[in-house]
Amino acid sequence: MSVWNYVVTAHKPTNVTHSCVGNLTSPHELNLIIAKCTRIEIHLLTPQGLQPMLDVPIYGRISTLELFRPHGEAQDFLFIATERYKFCVLQWDAETSELVTRAMGDVSDRIGRPTDNGQIGIIDPDCRLIGLHLYDGLFKVIPFDNKGQLKEAFNIRLEELQVLDIKFLYGCSKPTIVVLYQDNRDARHVKTYEVVLKDKDFAEGPWSQNNVDNGADLLIPVPPPLCGVLIIGEETIVYCSANAFKAIPIRPSITKAYGRVDADGSRYLLGDHAGLLHLLVITHEKEKVTGLKIELLGETSIASTISYLDNAFVFIGSSYGDSQLIKLNLQPDSKGSYVEVLERYVNLGPIVDFCVVDLERQGQGQVVTCSGAYKDGSLRIVRNGIGINEQASVELQGIKGMWSLRSSVDDPYDTFLVVSFISETRILAMNLEDELEETEIEGFCSQVQTLFCHDAVHNQLVQVTSSSVRLVSALTRELRNEWFAPSGYAINVATANATQVLLATGGGNLVYLEIGDGVLKEVKHAQLEYEISCLDINPIGDNPLYSHLAAVGMWTDISIRIFSLPDLNLVTKQNLGGEIIPRSVLLCAFEGIYYLLCALGDGHLLNFLLNMSTDRPTVIYSSNKKLLYSNVNLKEVSHMCQFNSAAFPDSLAIAKEGELTIGTIDDIQKLHIRSIPLGEQARRICHQEQSRTFAVCCLKYSQSNAEETEMHYIRLLDDQTFEFMSTYPLDTFEYGCSILSCSFSDDSNVYYCVGTAYVLADENEPTKGRILVFLVEDGKLQLIAEKETKGAVYSLNAFNGKLLAAINQKIQLYKWMLRDETSRELQSECGHHGHILALYVQTRGDFIVVGDLMKSISLLIYKHEEGAIEERARDYNANWMSAVEILDDDTYLGAENNFNLFTVRKNSEGATDEERGRLEAVGEYHLGEFVNRFRHGSLVMRLPDSDVGQIPTIIFGTVNGVIGVIASLPHDQYVFLEKLQSNLRKVIKGVGGLSHDQWRSFNNEKKMVDARNFLDGDLIESFLDLTRGKMDEISRTMGVTVEELCKRVEELTRLH
Amino acid sequence: MLNGWPSRDPHNFRQFRPSDPSNPSKMAATTYCPTHSRTLPPPGQVISTKTVNILLRKMYQSEEKPTAKRGPPANVVQEQGCKQPRPTSDSDSAAETAYM
């Protein structure tokens, strides 16, 4: 049963919706505050740049974010309003580094029509009141008293029903709003009102302006001394006040964001829909405005918010592309741009579609998203794992081995990097300029390949070559002693630690040496029956310099053996089975537990508990006394060793194909994102294993003169390089709506199928579309067949060797039939009517789950004998769907457009037809995110021996760029975690006093009910961030030890 | 026009070293997890909306001060017919009492 679900964020929202600058954390500190829909980030401006301070989860979708300074306060307060009509005023307490709630409240009205053009929240510049426009025809006022406390709110009737923007005017003796609105003849006007607090009413304002630009959408109030307002249109910009009116024409554009530059409001940055950044200047002589000027500065991401920071640095927040930190230069660059992009901050939003693929075939999914919009569209490859951040690299061919050495025992850093080649050994060292340069260790033999190197006690170094073991002084670098292999025997493999050397020569001879001060002493020799393939004596006991155990891997019998040291007695032997020899063994200790790791020649890695790999690098780590594996973002690594130098602390030296790289390891289990900018928007994506390609439905906007046109394409990309291989242009007005890789009965080929729609301006719904069937041949898309449809093909699914399409209100099944000897075509077999628009379809066996535009989820069944599709059951709620997925045979998951998730269950055992025909809602939850796609899969390596490996998971992608995971838990685990969640709610408080219960309650226009059968993984996993005292508190009420709680929560964190 | 970008603290960004813009910045802030009791506002600062209906409120107000603020009756009549009889006219901004 997949009814008990756990929802957790793998990648937080990155869509920047609001930003502001002010003194939040201290009167002397300048902060940038960024809202990312359900989170705010507080940054500090420093000489080094933007320094992140805090990431604050908000139990709501932020609709307004404003800084303001109440009278008598030395620093700013933060006003936040949420889409579900809550607000709070936050103050930073610098002593405790906490956000303190100064006020909060509910500003919803029982009756009222929510505004179509978004919620507006504004604060009077003289801090007399807060104004909110949340419902058509109403303006809500929250007054401040003279001590800066908020008073009871009241509504004022606002005549204008189609409000586009409202702002407070500066410099008015009474608080005055300026309203931009549209009348019922679609003309736009601007009007001012004074708010008379005493009468709780409006009075006529100082001025109005009729018939402004038909595309005017934004008001910018200008501070003193000018105190007017800028009306930003699509073709004109107007400055307006009681006694001034100045206008300039602009190149047609839609201004999406503005940022004030100067405190007196004489310059503004304007960002438009194409990502162009303009500077608007109000020229004035004292208080008299003389004109407006506008200058193109350059191009940025399409801005949703612009904040001028300081000293010509500007933050560009974006919903459609990466956010940016830019600098405004005084002189244009070679392309005439004054804008210099200095930093990019990743934004995956909007994730319109994605697919989960295992490109490396490692059992770990990668998510490839269609991200961004318009010119900022891109594909993003998101994978979990450990990243190696490259610090330096040099070209070096043919590396056979690498070891790092210190110049003395006390040296905290490694000095030398010994790099061995087939017929020589070279020594690299860090010089004073922190550069790697070649050096010499005179006592080493550099004309042959080195088999092993290590630091040794008494400031010595050990080098093992095929003929001898050399002991060298690290101080004088001169040879102190040498042990020679018996004549006729070459050393094949060797290992060493600070005091011991173990080596094997041909014929199965195992020799054990001990290192003294200037002395190499042969202590023991053992004759084994087969050749030795690998060795290890890494000390894992109490003594870090000496090992009591040796691990030996064998040819022929394919075994690993453990010998005791110094007597070389066999302790245990483990046959590995199979035919693949052990290539590398390692004794190691994690969290006090001893392991023997063994990498086989075919890339398998075995781990043994000592009670008693591969060319693709993997990091093994231990958590809760379990070994965990994680991918590394590198390929084809041949050798690797630690290299901890002063310039590159805690780094690794890595030999790749023809290259030596030094890099640091970053956090374990972090998502790594690779960006493939497309310059156009990708809307659908699909992977084809057989051709190792992706196919993407794209749309490209192009502007020719004043005409804006869009063209749609099907593009084929290589799944390794992500380069365009082939493009198929769709017809004019034809949109790519769905894409699928599938094969058909009686045909061994694998095809890409694309569903399209002809979108014509005079049609409410498309009445024509196509299904195109492509074959990838020689890296090109070849059109094999096409079938016209009577509407938009919103979804395509492979179904019983046939093709199932959702076309407008119909589900249609097509057979793949021979038309003649050589060609095939799609033939309609059967269909099912009865939907408003069948947008999302998933199938399992003969069952079809349909997500409708507005009629929630229905379940259909395909009857083979009759060749018919019939409805089996439906959910009678009116949910407007945005995605559906099948959790198991009986349980289906849906996301709808009020940002909720829900599950419905088939009732096969119902007593009556009516009961069986009803999909019962069993789970409800407010996610607060608009989900565009669900996919089965996992972002982490699912190992068969781990507990979480058994938990089925679904990945989702949202408009805000969230990647999340829904895990279907066993019932007992769900019950346990539900109890933990309710305890956590009491301990972890909602910022601004916002309630977690209310935030997660399912909520749409018709109903609001408590969340059920869904758990908030983000809340549960924040248990691990609590102080020990708070953990103890929860542990007592739960009756479970803190260790057990930590362990269980940490296990959940491994789901993502 | 591009001269004299404002500066609140000349030190800000002075030592800024741009990272490779093709390599996105890894800004990771600590996640805030409040457990203190001051997430709840001080007394009297849980704000709600006056429940009195706007129309009733106006009627009470006009009862209290019957002589005050009847508004220009001519405008009321004009407004009730059509909100914008002549978009070019100057008289359409008056009459906040239109819905009384």
PDB file of C-alpha atoms in Angstrom, chain A residues 325-469:
ATOM      1  CA  LEU A 325      25.140  39.619  -9.384  1.00  0.00           C
ATOM      2  CA  ILE A 326      26.105  42.282 -11.908  1.00  0.00           C
ATOM      3  CA  LYS A 327      28.273  45.357 -11.940  1.00  0.00           C
ATOM      4  CA  LEU A 328      27.437  48.516 -13.847  1.00  0.00           C
ATOM      5  CA  ASN A 329      30.534  49.778 -15.571  1.00  0.00           C
ATOM      6  CA  LEU A 330      31.173  53.363 -16.539  1.00  0.00           C
ATOM      7  CA  GLN A 331      32.489  52.374 -19.958  1.00  0.00           C
ATOM      8  CA  PRO A 332      30.824  49.933 -22.334  1.00  0.00           C
ATOM      9  CA  ASP A 333      32.610  46.709 -23.242  1.00  0.00           C
ATOM     10  CA  SER A 334      33.396  45.695 -26.819  1.00  0.00           C
ATOM     11  CA  LYS A 335      29.751  44.732 -27.375  1.00  0.00           C
ATOM     12  CA  GLY A 336      28.501  48.065 -26.076  1.00  0.00           C
ATOM     13  CA  SER A 337      27.256  46.628 -22.781  1.00  0.00           C
ATOM     14  CA  TYR A 338      27.665  48.409 -19.467  1.00  0.00           C
ATOM     15  CA  VAL A 339      26.628  45.251 -17.627  1.00  0.00           C
ATOM     16  CA  GLU A 340      29.193  42.804 -16.319  1.00  0.00           C
ATOM     17  CA  VAL A 341      27.821  39.543 -14.913  1.00  0.00           C
ATOM     18  CA  LEU A 342      30.003  38.587 -11.960  1.00  0.00           C
ATOM     19  CA  GLU A 343      28.110  35.743 -10.286  1.00  0.00           C
ATOM     20  CA  ARG A 344      25.320  33.377 -11.199  1.00  0.00           C
ATOM     21  CA  TYR A 345      22.979  31.783  -8.697  1.00  0.00           C
ATOM     22  CA  VAL A 346      21.390  28.599  -9.980  1.00  0.00           C
ATOM     23  CA  ASN A 347      17.681  28.584 -10.687  1.00  0.00           C
ATOM     24  CA  LEU A 348      16.045  25.411 -11.963  1.00  0.00           C
ATOM     25  CA  GLY A 349      12.639  27.018 -12.224  1.00  0.00           C
ATOM     26  CA  PRO A 350      10.320  26.714 -13.909  1.00  0.00           C
ATOM     27  CA  ILE A 351      10.801  22.961 -14.253  1.00  0.00           C
ATOM     28  CA  VAL A 352       8.305  22.289 -17.001  1.00  0.00           C
ATOM     29  CA  ASP A 353       9.256  18.658 -17.564  1.00  0.00           C
ATOM     30  CA  PHE A 354      12.047  16.301 -16.611  1.00  0.00           C
ATOM     31  CA  CYS A 355      13.170  12.733 -17.032  1.00  0.00           C
ATOM     32  CA  VAL A 356      15.100  10.387 -14.788  1.00  0.00           C
ATOM     33  CA  VAL A 357      17.928   8.521 -16.471  1.00  0.00           C
ATOM     34  CA  ASP A 358      20.870   6.431 -15.369  1.00  0.00           C
ATOM     35  CA  LEU A 359      23.413   7.656 -17.899  1.00  0.00           C
ATOM     36  CA  GLU A 360      26.375   6.135 -16.102  1.00  0.00           C
ATOM     37  CA  ARG A 361      24.505   2.877 -15.520  1.00  0.00           C
ATOM     38  CA  GLN A 362      25.379   2.927 -11.880  1.00  0.00           C
ATOM     39  CA  GLY A 363      21.965   2.314 -10.423  1.00  0.00           C
ATOM     40  CA  GLN A 364      21.628   5.957  -9.522  1.00  0.00           C
ATOM     41  CA  GLY A 365      19.209   8.248 -11.280  1.00  0.00           C
ATOM     42  CA  GLN A 366      20.026  11.620 -12.688  1.00  0.00           C
ATOM     43  CA  VAL A 367      17.317  14.128 -13.321  1.00  0.00           C
ATOM     44  CA  VAL A 368      17.435  16.063 -16.575  1.00  0.00           C
ATOM     45  CA  THR A 369      15.082  19.027 -16.392  1.00  0.00           C
ATOM     46  CA  CYS A 370      13.547  21.387 -18.912  1.00  0.00           C
ATOM     47  CA  SER A 371      14.283  24.553 -16.957  1.00  0.00           C
ATOM     48  CA  GLY A 372      13.839  28.250 -17.489  1.00  0.00           C
ATOM     49  CA  ALA A 373      11.794  30.125 -20.033  1.00  0.00           C
ATOM     50  CA  TYR A 374      12.241  32.271 -23.118  1.00  0.00           C
ATOM     51  CA  LYS A 375      15.867  33.059 -23.885  1.00  0.00           C
ATOM     52  CA  ASP A 376      16.938  31.685 -20.495  1.00  0.00           C
ATOM     53  CA  GLY A 377      15.676  28.172 -21.218  1.00  0.00           C
ATOM     54  CA  SER A 378      18.091  25.352 -20.484  1.00  0.00           C
ATOM     55  CA  LEU A 379      18.479  21.700 -19.680  1.00  0.00           C
ATOM     56  CA  ARG A 380      19.849  20.950 -16.232  1.00  0.00           C
ATOM     57  CA  ILE A 381      21.455  17.698 -15.256  1.00  0.00           C
ATOM     58  CA  VAL A 382      20.905  17.197 -11.569  1.00  0.00           C
ATOM     59  CA  ARG A 383      22.667  14.402  -9.759  1.00  0.00           C
ATOM     60  CA  ASN A 384      23.393  13.481  -6.251  1.00  0.00           C
ATOM     61  CA  GLY A 385      26.875  12.615  -5.198  1.00  0.00           C
ATOM     62  CA  ILE A 386      30.170  13.986  -4.157  1.00  0.00           C
ATOM     63  CA  GLY A 387      31.684  16.710  -6.194  1.00  0.00           C
ATOM     64  CA  ILE A 388      35.373  17.134  -6.796  1.00  0.00           C
ATOM     65  CA  ASN A 389      36.063  20.827  -7.152  1.00  0.00           C
ATOM     66  CA  GLU A 390      39.001  21.119  -9.489  1.00  0.00           C
ATOM     67  CA  GLN A 391      41.698  23.370  -8.064  1.00  0.00           C
ATOM     68  CA  ALA A 392      44.484  22.801 -10.554  1.00  0.00           C
ATOM     69  CA  SER A 393      45.399  20.447 -13.327  1.00  0.00           C
ATOM     70  CA  VAL A 394      48.324  19.646 -15.592  1.00  0.00           C
ATOM     71  CA  GLU A 395      48.596  17.476 -18.657  1.00  0.00           C
ATOM     72  CA  LEU A 396      50.471  14.264 -17.880  1.00  0.00           C
ATOM     73  CA  GLN A 397      50.160  11.132 -19.988  1.00  0.00           C
ATOM     74  CA  GLY A 398      50.516   7.563 -18.824  1.00  0.00           C
ATOM     75  CA  ILE A 399      50.294   7.857 -15.045  1.00  0.00           C
ATOM     76  CA  LYS A 400      50.629   4.422 -13.433  1.00  0.00           C
ATOM     77  CA  GLY A 401      50.482   5.399  -9.793  1.00  0.00           C
ATOM     78  CA  MET A 402      50.559   8.333  -7.401  1.00  0.00           C
ATOM     79  CA  TRP A 403      51.470   8.844  -3.769  1.00  0.00           C
ATOM     80  CA  SER A 404      51.829  11.899  -1.556  1.00  0.00           C
ATOM     81  CA  LEU A 405      54.755  12.251   0.876  1.00  0.00           C
ATOM     82  CA  ARG A 406      55.657  14.594   3.703  1.00  0.00           C
ATOM     83  CA  SER A 407      59.054  16.125   4.230  1.00  0.00           C
ATOM     84  CA  SER A 408      59.018  15.260   7.916  1.00  0.00           C
ATOM     85  CA  VAL A 409      56.838  13.359  10.332  1.00  0.00           C
ATOM     86  CA  ASP A 410      55.673  16.561  12.055  1.00  0.00           C
ATOM     87  CA  ASP A 411      54.766  18.367   8.871  1.00  0.00           C
ATOM     88  CA  PRO A 412      50.994  18.836   8.765  1.00  0.00           C
ATOM     89  CA  TYR A 413      51.023  19.024   4.992  1.00  0.00           C
ATOM     90  CA  ASP A 414      52.173  16.825   2.182  1.00  0.00           C
ATOM     91  CA  THR A 415      55.130  18.186   0.267  1.00  0.00           C
ATOM     92  CA  PHE A 416      55.800  15.722  -2.505  1.00  0.00           C
ATOM     93  CA  LEU A 417      53.618  14.081  -5.047  1.00  0.00           C
ATOM     94  CA  VAL A 418      55.300  10.990  -6.479  1.00  0.00           C
ATOM     95  CA  VAL A 419      53.979  10.203  -9.935  1.00  0.00           C
ATOM     96  CA  SER A 420      54.984   6.915 -11.465  1.00  0.00           C
ATOM     97  CA  PHE A 421      55.086   6.094 -15.165  1.00  0.00           C
ATOM     98  CA  ILE A 422      55.837   2.826 -16.945  1.00  0.00           C
ATOM     99  CA  SER A 423      59.585   3.463 -17.114  1.00  0.00           C
ATOM    100  CA  GLU A 424      60.247   6.366 -14.798  1.00  0.00           C
ATOM    101  CA  THR A 425      59.189   8.085 -11.595  1.00  0.00           C
ATOM    102  CA  ARG A 426      58.845  11.839 -11.243  1.00  0.00           C
ATOM    103  CA  ILE A 427      58.567  13.866  -8.074  1.00  0.00           C
ATOM    104  CA  LEU A 428      56.423  16.982  -7.954  1.00  0.00           C
ATOM    105  CA  ALA A 429      56.495  19.425  -5.055  1.00  0.00           C
ATOM    106  CA  MET A 430      54.744  22.627  -4.065  1.00  0.00           C
ATOM    107  CA  ASN A 431      57.135  25.570  -4.368  1.00  0.00           C
ATOM    108  CA  LEU A 432      56.935  28.866  -2.516  1.00  0.00           C
ATOM    109  CA  GLU A 433      54.565  30.321  -5.121  1.00  0.00           C
ATOM    110  CA  ASP A 434      52.161  27.461  -4.456  1.00  0.00           C
ATOM    111  CA  GLU A 435      52.907  25.940  -7.815  1.00  0.00           C
ATOM    112  CA  LEU A 436      53.621  22.320  -8.495  1.00  0.00           C
ATOM    113  CA  GLU A 437      57.110  21.946  -9.914  1.00  0.00           C
ATOM    114  CA  GLU A 438      59.302  18.996 -10.599  1.00  0.00           C
ATOM    115  CA  THR A 439      61.956  18.205  -8.020  1.00  0.00           C
ATOM    116  CA  GLU A 440      64.208  15.316  -7.081  1.00  0.00           C
ATOM    117  CA  ILE A 441      64.605  12.966  -4.178  1.00  0.00           C
ATOM    118  CA  GLU A 442      68.148  11.795  -4.737  1.00  0.00           C
ATOM    119  CA  GLY A 443      67.727   8.579  -2.829  1.00  0.00           C
ATOM    120  CA  PHE A 444      64.809   7.444  -4.965  1.00  0.00           C
ATOM    121  CA  CYS A 445      65.359   5.502  -8.109  1.00  0.00           C
ATOM    122  CA  SER A 446      63.726   7.601 -10.817  1.00  0.00           C
ATOM    123  CA  GLN A 447      64.558   5.501 -13.897  1.00  0.00           C
ATOM    124  CA  VAL A 448      61.979   2.824 -13.133  1.00  0.00           C
ATOM    125  CA  GLN A 449      58.332   2.531 -12.251  1.00  0.00           C
ATOM    126  CA  THR A 450      57.484   2.936  -8.577  1.00  0.00           C
ATOM    127  CA  LEU A 451      55.201   0.294  -7.092  1.00  0.00           C
ATOM    128  CA  PHE A 452      54.571   1.984  -3.788  1.00  0.00           C
ATOM    129  CA  CYS A 453      55.683   4.975  -1.688  1.00  0.00           C
ATOM    130  CA  HIS A 454      55.055   5.953   1.892  1.00  0.00           C
ATOM    131  CA  ASP A 455      56.298   8.177   4.713  1.00  0.00           C
ATOM    132  CA  ALA A 456      58.117   6.264   7.403  1.00  0.00           C
ATOM    133  CA  VAL A 457      59.106   6.871  10.993  1.00  0.00           C
ATOM    134  CA  HIS A 458      62.307   8.794  11.809  1.00  0.00           C
ATOM    135  CA  ASN A 459      61.669  11.250   8.961  1.00  0.00           C
ATOM    136  CA  GLN A 460      62.185   8.654   6.291  1.00  0.00           C
ATOM    137  CA  LEU A 461      60.566   7.817   2.989  1.00  0.00           C
ATOM    138  CA  VAL A 462      60.075   4.396   1.459  1.00  0.00           C
ATOM    139  CA  GLN A 463      60.084   3.626  -2.252  1.00  0.00           C
ATOM    140  CA  VAL A 464      59.325   0.169  -3.594  1.00  0.00           C
ATOM    141  CA  THR A 465      60.346  -0.661  -7.171  1.00  0.00           C
ATOM    142  CA  SER A 466      60.319  -4.003  -8.917  1.00  0.00           C
ATOM    143  CA  SER A 467      63.822  -4.800  -7.743  1.00  0.00           C
ATOM    144  CA  SER A 468      64.210  -3.255  -4.308  1.00  0.00           C
ATOM    145  CA  VAL A 469      62.857  -1.377  -1.337  1.00  0.00           C
TER     146      VAL A 469
END
